[in-house]
Tab-separated table of C-alpha atoms in Angstrom:
chain	number	residue	atom	x	y	z
C	100	MET	CA	38.644	176.498	216.568
C	101	THR	CA	37.719	172.824	214.045
C	102	ILE	CA	38.361	169.485	215.608
C	103	GLY	CA	38.252	167.039	211.880
C	104	PHE	CA	39.537	163.358	211.721
C	105	PRO	CA	43.120	163.089	209.787
C	106	ARG	CA	42.439	162.504	206.322
C	107	GLY	CA	43.273	158.037	205.708
C	108	SER	CA	46.652	159.002	204.117
C	109	ASP	CA	47.890	160.015	206.957
C	110	LEU	CA	46.255	158.293	209.971
C	111	PRO	CA	49.798	155.036	210.018
C	112	TRP	CA	52.193	158.135	210.400
C	113	GLN	CA	50.470	160.039	212.700
C	114	ILE	CA	49.935	156.637	214.986
C	115	ALA	CA	54.010	155.922	214.629
C	116	ALA	CA	54.295	158.808	215.694
C	117	LEU	CA	52.365	158.549	218.921
C	118	LEU	CA	53.592	154.838	219.544
C	119	PRO	CA	56.217	155.596	221.870
C	120	VAL	CA	53.670	157.874	224.151
C	121	LEU	CA	51.205	155.216	223.724
C	122	ALA	CA	53.136	152.266	225.033
C	123	LEU	CA	55.145	153.542	227.886
C	124	GLY	CA	51.580	154.802	228.834
C	125	ALA	CA	50.236	151.600	229.353
C	126	TYR	CA	53.129	150.473	230.498
C	127	TRP	CA	52.937	153.631	233.457
C	128	ALA	CA	49.440	152.213	233.570
C	129	GLY	CA	48.756	148.713	233.229
C	130	GLY	CA	51.813	147.361	232.743
C	131	GLU	CA	52.576	144.929	230.439
C	132	VAL	CA	49.648	143.218	229.897
C	133	ALA	CA	48.620	146.666	229.281
C	134	MET	CA	51.113	146.195	226.949
C	135	ILE	CA	50.165	143.434	225.031
C	136	ALA	CA	46.366	145.207	224.604
C	137	LEU	CA	46.739	147.870	223.121
C	138	ALA	CA	49.460	145.223	220.811
C	139	ALA	CA	45.986	143.397	219.877
C	140	ALA	CA	44.005	146.868	219.951
C	141	LEU	CA	45.487	149.318	217.703
C	142	PRO	CA	45.071	147.001	214.212
C	143	LEU	CA	41.428	146.495	214.489
C	144	GLY	CA	41.032	149.795	215.389
C	145	VAL	CA	43.097	151.063	212.170
C	146	LEU	CA	40.896	148.775	210.032
C	147	ALA	CA	37.642	149.793	211.887
C	148	TYR	CA	38.494	153.602	211.278
C	149	ARG	CA	39.526	152.828	207.986
C	150	HIS	CA	36.383	150.906	206.786
C	151	HIS	CA	34.530	154.319	208.389
C	152	LEU	CA	36.466	157.061	205.820
C	153	ARG	CA	35.101	154.222	203.130
C	154	ARG	CA	31.714	154.127	204.298
C	155	ALA	CA	32.115	158.450	205.079
C	156	VAL	CA	33.556	158.807	201.147
C	157	PRO	CA	30.806	159.212	198.789
C	158	LEU	CA	30.695	156.005	196.634
C	159	ALA	CA	30.931	157.618	192.885
C	160	VAL	CA	27.633	158.379	190.712
C	161	SER	CA	28.730	154.795	188.405
C	162	ASP	CA	29.089	152.878	191.790
C	163	GLN	CA	25.963	154.478	193.981
C	164	VAL	CA	24.020	152.449	189.620
C	165	ILE	CA	26.125	149.538	190.377
C	166	ASP	CA	25.483	148.918	194.392
C	167	ARG	CA	21.600	149.353	193.422
C	168	LEU	CA	21.561	146.880	190.179
C	169	ASP	CA	23.376	143.922	193.057
C	170	GLY	CA	21.151	145.047	195.010
C	171	VAL	CA	18.014	144.544	193.146
C	172	LEU	CA	19.808	141.588	191.326
C	173	GLY	CA	20.418	139.803	194.830
C	174	GLU	CA	16.029	140.592	195.830
C	175	ILE	CA	15.803	138.512	192.558
C	176	ARG	CA	17.525	135.445	193.230
C	177	THR	CA	15.345	134.714	195.928
C	178	LYS	CA	12.704	136.038	194.913
C	179	GLY	CA	12.512	135.600	191.200
C	180	GLY	CA	11.969	138.287	188.862
C	181	ALA	CA	14.510	140.433	186.449
C	182	THR	CA	15.510	143.987	186.389
C	183	GLY	CA	17.377	146.094	184.195
C	184	CYS	CA	19.220	148.607	183.355
C	185	LEU	CA	19.087	151.662	180.480
C	186	VAL	CA	21.599	154.249	179.597
C	187	ILE	CA	19.815	157.847	178.775
C	188	GLN	CA	22.863	159.380	176.189
C	189	PHE	CA	21.376	163.552	174.798
C	190	ASP	CA	21.752	163.956	171.693
C	191	ASP	CA	24.502	166.197	169.867
C	192	ALA	CA	25.407	166.853	174.847
C	193	ALA	CA	28.916	167.990	172.837
C	194	HIS	CA	27.039	171.033	170.917
C	195	LEU	CA	24.399	171.924	173.288
C	196	ALA	CA	25.535	174.657	175.231
C	197	ASP	CA	26.693	176.080	171.704
C	198	ARG	CA	22.495	175.963	171.154
C	199	LEU	CA	21.375	176.922	174.153
C	200	GLY	CA	23.843	178.804	175.774
C	201	ARG	CA	24.928	176.706	179.597
C	202	THR	CA	22.124	179.184	181.457
C	203	ARG	CA	19.471	177.383	178.966
C	204	GLN	CA	22.412	174.110	178.331
C	205	CYS	CA	21.476	173.988	182.869
C	206	GLU	CA	17.335	174.240	182.551
C	207	VAL	CA	17.226	171.568	180.224
C	208	LEU	CA	19.106	169.225	181.580
C	209	ALA	CA	17.435	169.677	185.239
C	210	ALA	CA	13.728	169.462	183.551
C	211	SER	CA	14.142	166.663	181.041
C	212	ILE	CA	15.930	164.150	184.797
C	213	ALA	CA	12.165	166.000	186.304
C	214	ARG	CA	9.962	164.377	183.094
C	215	LEU	CA	12.829	161.282	183.428
C	216	ARG	CA	11.567	161.178	186.641
C	217	GLY	CA	8.179	161.612	186.767
C	218	ALA	CA	7.987	158.406	184.018
C	219	LEU	CA	9.398	156.137	185.868
C	220	ARG	CA	7.630	153.545	187.876
C	221	PRO	CA	7.543	152.985	192.132
C	222	GLY	CA	11.149	151.819	193.047
C	223	ASP	CA	13.011	152.670	189.409
C	224	MET	CA	15.717	154.410	189.607
C	225	LEU	CA	16.772	157.572	188.304
C	226	TYR	CA	20.985	158.492	187.941
C	227	PRO	CA	22.972	161.198	186.286
C	228	MET	CA	26.227	159.820	185.249
C	229	GLU	CA	29.285	161.949	185.805
C	230	ASP	CA	29.343	161.547	181.971
C	231	GLY	CA	26.788	163.501	181.042
C	232	SER	CA	24.492	160.510	180.260
C	233	LEU	CA	21.568	158.948	182.218
C	234	ALA	CA	21.192	155.585	183.807
C	235	VAL	CA	17.905	153.983	185.392
C	236	ALA	CA	18.355	151.081	187.209
C	237	LEU	CA	14.941	149.579	187.472
C	238	ALA	CA	13.820	147.416	190.684
C	239	ALA	CA	12.508	143.970	190.215
C	240	THR	CA	9.635	143.170	188.917
C	241	PRO	CA	8.124	139.842	187.479
C	242	ARG	CA	8.161	139.466	183.285
C	243	LEU	CA	11.010	141.451	181.825
C	244	ASP	CA	11.887	141.143	178.477
C	245	ALA	CA	13.066	142.704	175.290
C	246	GLU	CA	9.418	144.017	173.610
C	247	ILE	CA	9.149	145.709	177.898
C	248	MET	CA	12.584	147.224	177.945
C	249	VAL	CA	11.554	149.363	174.095
C	250	ARG	CA	7.671	150.087	175.973
C	251	ILE	CA	9.393	151.489	178.538
C	252	ALA	CA	12.575	153.147	176.445
C	253	ALA	CA	10.606	154.972	174.499
C	254	ARG	CA	8.460	156.506	177.016
C	255	LEU	CA	11.670	157.955	178.086
C	256	HIS	CA	12.159	159.073	174.970
C	257	LEU	CA	8.695	160.478	174.555
C	258	VAL	CA	8.810	162.679	177.145
C	259	VAL	CA	12.687	163.842	177.080
C	260	GLN	CA	11.840	164.923	172.870
C	261	GLN	CA	8.633	166.986	174.028
C	262	PRO	CA	9.039	170.532	173.870
C	263	MET	CA	9.734	173.254	176.806
C	264	ALA	CA	9.008	176.931	177.309
C	265	LEU	CA	11.525	177.848	179.339
C	266	ALA	CA	11.338	181.428	180.569
C	267	GLU	CA	13.909	182.112	177.533
C	268	GLY	CA	11.669	180.404	175.954
C	269	PRO	CA	11.070	177.329	174.280
C	270	ALA	CA	13.482	174.344	173.929
C	271	GLN	CA	13.882	170.116	172.693
C	272	VAL	CA	16.126	167.625	172.854
C	273	THR	CA	16.937	164.740	171.620
C	274	CYS	CA	17.711	161.486	172.800
C	275	SER	CA	19.504	158.048	172.062
C	276	ILE	CA	19.352	155.249	173.939
C	277	GLY	CA	20.314	151.554	175.257
C	278	PHE	CA	19.143	148.360	177.922
C	279	CYS	CA	19.583	144.925	178.745
C	280	GLN	CA	17.525	143.428	180.974
C	281	SER	CA	19.023	140.855	183.322
C	282	GLN	CA	18.147	137.958	182.099
C	283	GLN	CA	20.522	137.952	178.883
C	284	LEU	CA	23.830	137.458	180.750
C	285	ARG	CA	25.188	135.042	181.898
C	286	GLN	CA	26.104	136.148	184.973
C	287	PRO	CA	24.788	139.353	185.390
C	288	GLY	CA	25.713	141.574	187.713
C	289	GLY	CA	25.546	145.665	188.539
C	290	ARG	CA	28.796	146.429	186.682
C	291	THR	CA	27.728	144.008	184.023
C	292	LEU	CA	24.743	144.851	183.710
C	293	LEU	CA	25.902	148.522	183.644
C	294	ASP	CA	28.196	148.618	181.286
C	295	ALA	CA	26.258	146.193	178.640
C	296	ALA	CA	23.171	148.867	178.972
C	297	GLN	CA	26.123	151.129	178.022
C	298	VAL	CA	27.067	149.487	175.133
C	299	ALA	CA	23.605	149.484	173.791
C	300	ALA	CA	23.405	153.178	174.205
C	301	ASP	CA	26.661	153.951	171.763
C	302	GLU	CA	25.407	152.026	169.916
C	303	ALA	CA	22.050	153.485	169.437
C	304	ALA	CA	24.918	157.459	169.794
C	305	ARG	CA	26.011	156.172	166.665
C	306	HIS	CA	22.121	156.333	165.165
C	307	ARG	CA	21.448	159.189	166.249
C	308	PRO	CA	18.726	161.184	166.511
C	309	GLY	CA	16.353	159.453	168.424
C	310	ALA	CA	17.192	156.090	168.959
C	311	ILE	CA	17.133	152.617	170.552
C	312	ARG	CA	18.973	150.150	170.329
C	313	GLY	CA	18.951	146.949	173.045
C	314	TYR	CA	22.661	145.124	174.015
C	315	SER	CA	23.523	141.614	172.579
C	316	ASP	CA	26.807	139.600	171.699
C	317	ASP	CA	26.798	140.531	168.594
C	318	LEU	CA	26.775	143.993	170.263
C	319	ALA	CA	29.412	143.675	172.302
C	320	ARG	CA	31.885	141.393	170.159
C	321	ALA	CA	30.977	144.564	167.816
C	322	ARG	CA	32.151	146.500	170.300
C	323	ALA	CA	35.807	145.219	171.234
C	324	ASP	CA	36.454	145.794	167.696
C	325	ARG	CA	36.004	148.734	167.380
C	326	ASP	CA	37.644	149.865	170.720
C	327	ALA	CA	40.671	147.318	168.894
C	328	LEU	CA	40.861	148.998	166.090
C	329	ARG	CA	40.767	152.367	167.486
C	330	ALA	CA	43.066	151.179	170.253
C	331	GLY	CA	45.398	150.501	167.186
C	332	PHE	CA	44.699	153.178	164.879
C	333	SER	CA	47.838	155.338	165.464
C	334	GLN	CA	50.134	153.090	165.351
C	335	ALA	CA	48.514	152.465	161.447
C	336	VAL	CA	49.301	155.773	160.684
C	337	ASP	CA	52.828	155.599	161.564
C	338	ARG	CA	53.602	152.810	159.902
C	339	GLY	CA	51.940	153.917	156.411
C	340	GLU	CA	48.632	151.455	156.300
C	341	ILE	CA	46.000	154.622	156.400
C	342	GLN	CA	46.629	154.964	152.790
C	343	ALA	CA	44.525	157.679	150.274
C	344	TRP	CA	43.427	156.111	146.972
C	345	PHE	CA	42.148	158.606	144.560
C	346	GLN	CA	38.823	158.053	141.782
C	347	PRO	CA	38.650	160.244	138.745
C	348	GLN	CA	35.306	162.917	138.465
C	349	LEU	CA	35.624	162.869	134.533
C	350	SER	CA	33.721	166.363	132.860
C	351	THR	CA	31.344	165.035	131.064
C	352	ASP	CA	31.325	167.776	128.164
C	353	SER	CA	35.555	166.707	127.748
C	354	GLY	CA	35.396	163.781	128.804
C	355	GLU	CA	38.602	164.806	130.505
C	356	VAL	CA	39.373	164.486	134.738
C	357	SER	CA	38.680	167.606	135.978
C	358	GLY	CA	39.536	166.108	139.713
C	359	ILE	CA	40.539	162.626	141.664
C	360	GLU	CA	38.717	162.581	145.587
C	361	ALA	CA	40.351	161.082	148.616
C	362	LEU	CA	39.258	157.853	149.789
C	363	VAL	CA	40.596	156.525	153.042
C	364	ARG	CA	41.281	152.951	153.000
C	365	TRP	CA	43.376	150.555	155.667
C	366	GLN	CA	46.379	148.034	155.344
C	367	HIS	CA	45.966	145.880	158.053
C	368	PRO	CA	48.365	143.437	158.883
C	369	GLU	CA	46.207	140.997	159.947
C	370	ARG	CA	42.022	141.839	158.777
C	371	GLY	CA	43.635	142.448	154.568
C	372	LEU	CA	42.245	146.010	152.667
C	373	LEU	CA	40.257	146.948	154.859
C	374	ALA	CA	36.965	149.850	153.582
C	375	PRO	CA	36.387	153.030	155.940
C	376	GLY	CA	32.650	152.153	157.037
C	377	SER	CA	34.768	148.374	158.758
C	378	PHE	CA	36.427	152.116	160.609
C	379	LEU	CA	34.994	154.911	160.607
C	380	PRO	CA	32.535	154.453	163.466
C	381	ALA	CA	35.303	153.158	165.704
C	382	ILE	CA	37.151	156.801	166.115
C	383	GLU	CA	34.480	158.716	165.477
C	384	GLY	CA	34.184	161.804	167.764
C	385	SER	CA	37.402	161.133	169.042
C	386	GLU	CA	40.238	163.060	168.426
C	387	LEU	CA	41.968	160.108	165.735
C	388	MET	CA	39.716	162.099	162.647
C	389	GLU	CA	41.693	165.465	163.098
C	390	LEU	CA	44.766	162.224	162.700
C	391	LEU	CA	42.910	160.833	160.390
C	392	GLY	CA	42.003	164.420	158.187
C	393	GLN	CA	45.461	165.944	158.610
C	394	THR	CA	46.897	161.761	157.427
C	395	MET	CA	44.631	162.570	154.251
C	396	LEU	CA	45.208	166.102	153.293
C	397	VAL	CA	48.801	165.314	153.045
C	398	GLN	CA	48.905	162.259	151.527
C	399	SER	CA	46.250	163.749	148.599
C	400	LEU	CA	48.063	167.321	147.995
C	401	ALA	CA	51.362	165.419	148.271
C	402	ALA	CA	50.096	162.245	145.252
C	403	LEU	CA	48.866	166.422	143.392
C	404	ALA	CA	52.564	167.487	143.343
C	405	GLU	CA	53.846	163.921	141.914
C	406	PHE	CA	51.345	163.751	139.300
C	407	ASP	CA	52.257	167.483	138.497
C	408	ARG	CA	56.350	166.293	138.676
C	409	ARG	CA	54.629	163.358	135.913
C	410	GLY	CA	52.957	166.207	133.323
C	411	LEU	CA	49.347	164.332	135.010
C	412	ARG	CA	46.886	166.970	134.550
C	413	VAL	CA	44.756	166.662	136.883
C	414	PRO	CA	43.287	170.617	138.201
C	415	THR	CA	41.220	169.261	141.971
C	416	VAL	CA	41.681	166.549	144.470
C	417	ALA	CA	38.728	166.109	146.950
C	418	VAL	CA	39.333	165.195	150.778
C	419	ASN	CA	36.268	165.473	152.863
C	420	PHE	CA	36.498	166.596	156.607
C	421	SER	CA	34.051	166.070	159.260
C	422	ALA	CA	31.627	168.060	160.885
C	423	GLN	CA	34.365	167.599	163.970
C	424	GLU	CA	37.426	168.704	161.834
C	425	LEU	CA	35.560	171.943	160.526
C	426	ARG	CA	33.807	173.018	164.133
C	427	ASP	CA	38.344	174.131	164.354
C	428	PRO	CA	39.191	176.463	164.174
C	429	GLN	CA	42.503	176.154	163.258
C	430	LEU	CA	41.300	174.394	160.112
C	431	PRO	CA	41.818	177.030	156.803
C	432	ASP	CA	45.307	177.199	158.289
C	433	ARG	CA	46.511	174.563	158.869
C	434	LEU	CA	44.992	174.008	154.886
C	435	ARG	CA	47.047	177.039	154.096
C	436	TRP	CA	50.106	175.657	155.378
C	437	THR	CA	49.920	172.550	153.735
C	438	LEU	CA	49.196	173.835	150.736
C	439	ASP	CA	52.348	175.654	150.493
C	440	ARG	CA	54.445	172.579	152.097
C	441	PHE	CA	53.535	170.759	149.282
C	442	GLY	CA	53.975	174.367	146.393
C	443	LEU	CA	49.803	174.777	145.199
C	444	GLY	CA	47.281	176.335	144.937
C	445	ALA	CA	44.273	177.052	146.701
C	446	SER	CA	42.617	175.850	143.709
C	447	ARG	CA	43.841	172.808	143.479
C	448	LEU	CA	41.929	171.610	146.977
C	449	THR	CA	38.444	170.642	147.175
C	450	VAL	CA	37.040	170.188	150.239
C	451	GLU	CA	34.079	168.124	150.963
C	452	VAL	CA	31.169	168.831	153.702
C	453	LEU	CA	28.136	165.909	153.870
C	454	GLU	CA	24.818	167.575	153.542
C	455	SER	CA	23.896	166.240	157.224
C	456	VAL	CA	25.724	168.839	158.512
C	457	VAL	CA	24.760	171.912	155.927
C	458	ALA	CA	21.440	170.539	157.058
C	459	GLY	CA	21.688	170.744	161.838
C	460	ASP	CA	20.517	173.848	162.976
C	461	GLY	CA	23.140	175.695	161.057
C	462	ASP	CA	26.557	175.656	162.725
C	463	ASP	CA	27.819	179.503	163.169
C	464	VAL	CA	32.050	177.965	163.500
C	465	ILE	CA	30.943	175.480	160.877
C	466	ALA	CA	29.430	178.174	158.259
C	467	SER	CA	32.833	181.205	159.449
C	468	ASN	CA	35.123	178.201	158.874
C	469	ILE	CA	33.331	176.804	155.315
C	470	SER	CA	33.719	180.240	154.137
C	471	ARG	CA	37.289	181.195	154.845
C	472	ILE	CA	38.415	178.629	153.228
C	473	ALA	CA	36.591	179.220	149.932
C	474	ALA	CA	38.108	183.314	150.214
C	475	MET	CA	41.140	181.429	149.738
C	476	GLY	CA	40.226	179.829	146.374
C	477	CYS	CA	39.292	176.386	147.786
C	478	SER	CA	35.633	174.695	146.019
C	479	VAL	CA	33.614	173.746	148.757
C	480	ASP	CA	31.681	170.885	147.476
C	481	LEU	CA	28.173	169.696	149.374
C	482	ASP	CA	28.088	165.967	149.861
C	483	ASP	CA	25.710	163.624	149.278
C	484	PHE	CA	23.342	166.288	147.487
C	485	GLY	CA	19.596	164.648	148.539
C	486	THR	CA	20.262	162.699	151.547
C	487	GLY	CA	20.446	165.646	154.206
C	488	ASN	CA	17.088	167.460	154.140
C	489	ALA	CA	19.003	170.630	153.493
C	490	SER	CA	16.805	173.630	152.961
C	491	ILE	CA	18.123	176.172	150.192
C	492	THR	CA	18.273	178.654	152.928
C	493	ALA	CA	21.197	176.333	154.634
C	494	ILE	CA	22.791	175.727	151.156
C	495	ARG	CA	22.821	179.917	150.429
C	496	ARG	CA	24.284	179.964	153.806
C	497	PHE	CA	26.753	178.283	152.707
C	498	ALA	CA	29.724	178.776	150.810
C	499	LEU	CA	29.711	176.561	148.038
C	500	ASN	CA	30.188	175.575	144.724
C	501	ARG	CA	29.223	172.004	143.595
C	502	LEU	CA	26.406	170.151	144.558
C	503	LYS	CA	27.436	166.381	144.413
C	504	ILE	CA	24.374	164.089	143.786
C	505	ASP	CA	23.605	161.006	146.268
C	506	ARG	CA	24.069	157.567	144.409
C	507	SER	CA	21.043	157.127	145.125
C	508	PHE	CA	19.160	159.097	142.933
C	509	VAL	CA	22.023	157.957	140.178
C	510	HIS	CA	20.774	154.739	140.234
C	511	ARG	CA	18.990	153.181	137.204
C	512	VAL	CA	18.537	157.292	136.349
C	513	ASP	CA	18.260	155.938	132.905
C	514	GLN	CA	15.626	153.343	133.614
C	515	ASN	CA	13.821	154.600	136.239
C	516	ARG	CA	11.055	157.681	135.306
C	517	ASP	CA	11.117	159.558	138.668
C	518	GLN	CA	14.554	158.993	139.318
C	519	GLN	CA	14.902	161.670	136.674
C	520	GLN	CA	12.582	163.735	137.616
C	521	LEU	CA	14.440	163.620	140.952
C	522	VAL	CA	18.640	164.645	139.194
C	523	THR	CA	16.119	167.131	137.091
C	524	ALA	CA	15.096	168.646	139.731
C	525	ILE	CA	18.507	169.378	141.204
C	526	LEU	CA	19.883	169.978	138.391
C	527	SER	CA	17.540	173.237	137.818
C	528	LEU	CA	18.278	173.672	141.246
C	529	ALA	CA	21.599	173.986	141.088
C	530	GLU	CA	21.589	175.771	137.911
C	531	ARG	CA	19.037	178.235	140.187
C	532	LEU	CA	22.134	179.060	143.045
C	533	GLY	CA	24.751	179.338	140.633
C	534	LEU	CA	26.456	175.918	141.587
C	535	GLU	CA	28.210	173.552	139.639
C	536	THR	CA	26.848	169.548	139.674
C	537	LEU	CA	28.527	165.990	139.981
C	538	ALA	CA	26.404	162.683	140.002
C	539	GLU	CA	28.443	160.513	142.265
C	540	GLY	CA	28.047	156.022	142.262
C	541	VAL	CA	27.407	155.905	138.112
C	542	GLU	CA	27.801	152.754	137.700
C	543	THR	CA	26.671	152.296	133.305
C	544	PRO	CA	27.776	153.856	130.102
C	545	ALA	CA	23.923	154.397	129.798
C	546	GLU	CA	23.559	156.318	133.152
C	547	HIS	CA	26.776	158.226	132.137
C	548	THR	CA	25.206	159.360	128.209
C	549	LEU	CA	21.686	160.367	130.820
C	550	LEU	CA	23.632	162.392	133.041
C	551	ALA	CA	25.192	163.906	129.870
C	552	GLN	CA	21.993	164.322	128.069
C	553	LEU	CA	20.676	165.756	131.533
C	554	GLY	CA	22.670	168.553	131.970
C	555	CYS	CA	25.503	167.503	134.306
C	556	GLY	CA	28.962	168.868	134.568
C	557	HIS	CA	30.313	166.194	136.441
C	558	VAL	CA	30.630	162.469	136.641
C	559	GLN	CA	32.578	159.453	139.095
C	560	GLY	CA	32.095	156.355	139.422
C	561	TYR	CA	33.014	152.335	139.063
C	562	VAL	CA	32.337	153.098	135.244
C	563	ILE	CA	34.828	155.091	135.361
C	564	ALA	CA	36.823	153.814	137.034
C	565	LYS	CA	36.653	152.658	141.146
C	566	PRO	CA	39.520	153.545	143.726
C	567	MET	CA	42.623	152.773	143.500
C	568	PRO	CA	46.415	154.215	145.636
C	569	VAL	CA	48.351	156.995	143.805
C	570	GLY	CA	50.632	154.546	142.102
C	571	ASP	CA	47.485	152.821	139.826
C	572	LEU	CA	46.380	155.899	139.613
C	573	VAL	CA	49.154	157.008	137.171
C	574	ARG	CA	49.521	154.619	135.553
C	575	TRP	CA	45.697	155.392	134.476
C	576	LEU	CA	45.926	158.328	134.325
C	577	THR	CA	48.452	158.210	131.333
C	578	ALA	CA	46.406	155.569	129.517
C	579	HIS	CA	43.112	157.867	129.859
C	580	ARG	CA	45.543	161.162	128.665
C	581	ASP	CA	46.174	158.425	125.664
C	582	ARG	CA	43.026	157.627	124.279
C	583	GLN	CA	42.058	161.803	124.742
C	584	CYS	CA	44.803	162.565	122.198
C	585	GLU	CA	43.912	159.299	120.107
C	586	ALA	CA	40.586	160.758	119.705
C	587	ILE	CA	41.326	163.455	119.197
C	588	ARG	CA	43.722	162.455	116.537
C	589	ILE	CA	40.871	160.424	115.157
C	590	GLY	CA	38.610	163.340	115.076
C	591	VAL	CA	40.838	165.445	113.245
C	592	GLN	CA	42.118	163.361	110.259
C	593	ALA	CA	38.302	162.128	109.905
C	594	ARG	CA	37.296	165.630	108.902
């Protein structure tokens, strides 16, 4: 039989149950004096036992890091010097198991931790955190500035990214690192130092793979701002503040509207109209991205249905979907249900996929979903082509209909010979692959004209129209239709 101590939460009830026996025993043993001694000793005994329980229960890893940093900071206050904290996050950790399998993932992480511990200085401590990241608490050192911290982070980064020879074959991972040194904080403590390093690590993760970022007050303010936007996003959707704006796309052959692209805007009650770059980083990687995607899909298809009722010809609307949404196996069904809700055929919807998604390490779930979406009859655009290093093999692997040439190649294409050669090469590649082309970011009539001459099928940009809310787009479409009709009428009269 095993005899154990009672749990801390049960102790007061057990003592209360035994109090009559304890009091009677004390009275028999020593009378009133013994009872008084028991009354004085019992609370002290309970407190001592609770302290023992707290010491016996292991601290959470983050608390261990904080305790270690607090200890080093206490040493610094008496002896001088500085310390710092680094937080290491494995890039694409959420999909590491999908790429490598659970067993190899554990082997890779264990090997990375062993390598990192071997690269640390004496007195530096490495802690695997509960969320899969790693924290490093540096030992006290006479001098520690940003340059030294960058060198330490670079050394750790180099150690992690070296290929590993495992039993089942080679593997390689990358990491992003954030850091903070103690003298950056006005009132340094273990918790504030760890939190600051985490803020920097989150910023590094936003610029992955392999990014290194140091903490700053501006970074902390930006993080607080993003947290506030994230916290208010769901309510903003409910209040109708998240809106789909639309930018027309024209055929270079006929000049007719060949489609529109949906672009998100947040009509914030305090900050005014926010562009995507102001709030998308705050919700990326969270379930809010799916909420945004569904909101944009519903508003976009509702706009198409409204244009149909008004007799305005808009063949298709393009909606952007993140890699996170494209991994959802329910996405094709959700698209089908929403199209049915508005009585629209699948050909009326274009799904936009960033080139960086296609250029990744070949996510089978994404490829399968895109194939299912294409099989439904939806078009699939490869967005920002030329920026994500997608190979021809990767492009052919995905069921694509059109390449969207990134604006960086379109800018001043009428004046820059190198730009012209790049665009010509992209157009030739698309033709050989049987894909249509659309140039985005077209800002001048000269760019528009040259792109048409080079054979680009569709154009989009400020030279045609800026993104606008649905009400303004109705007026723009009406005016554009009238201009087209007038041009045809003049052409007929001229003949």
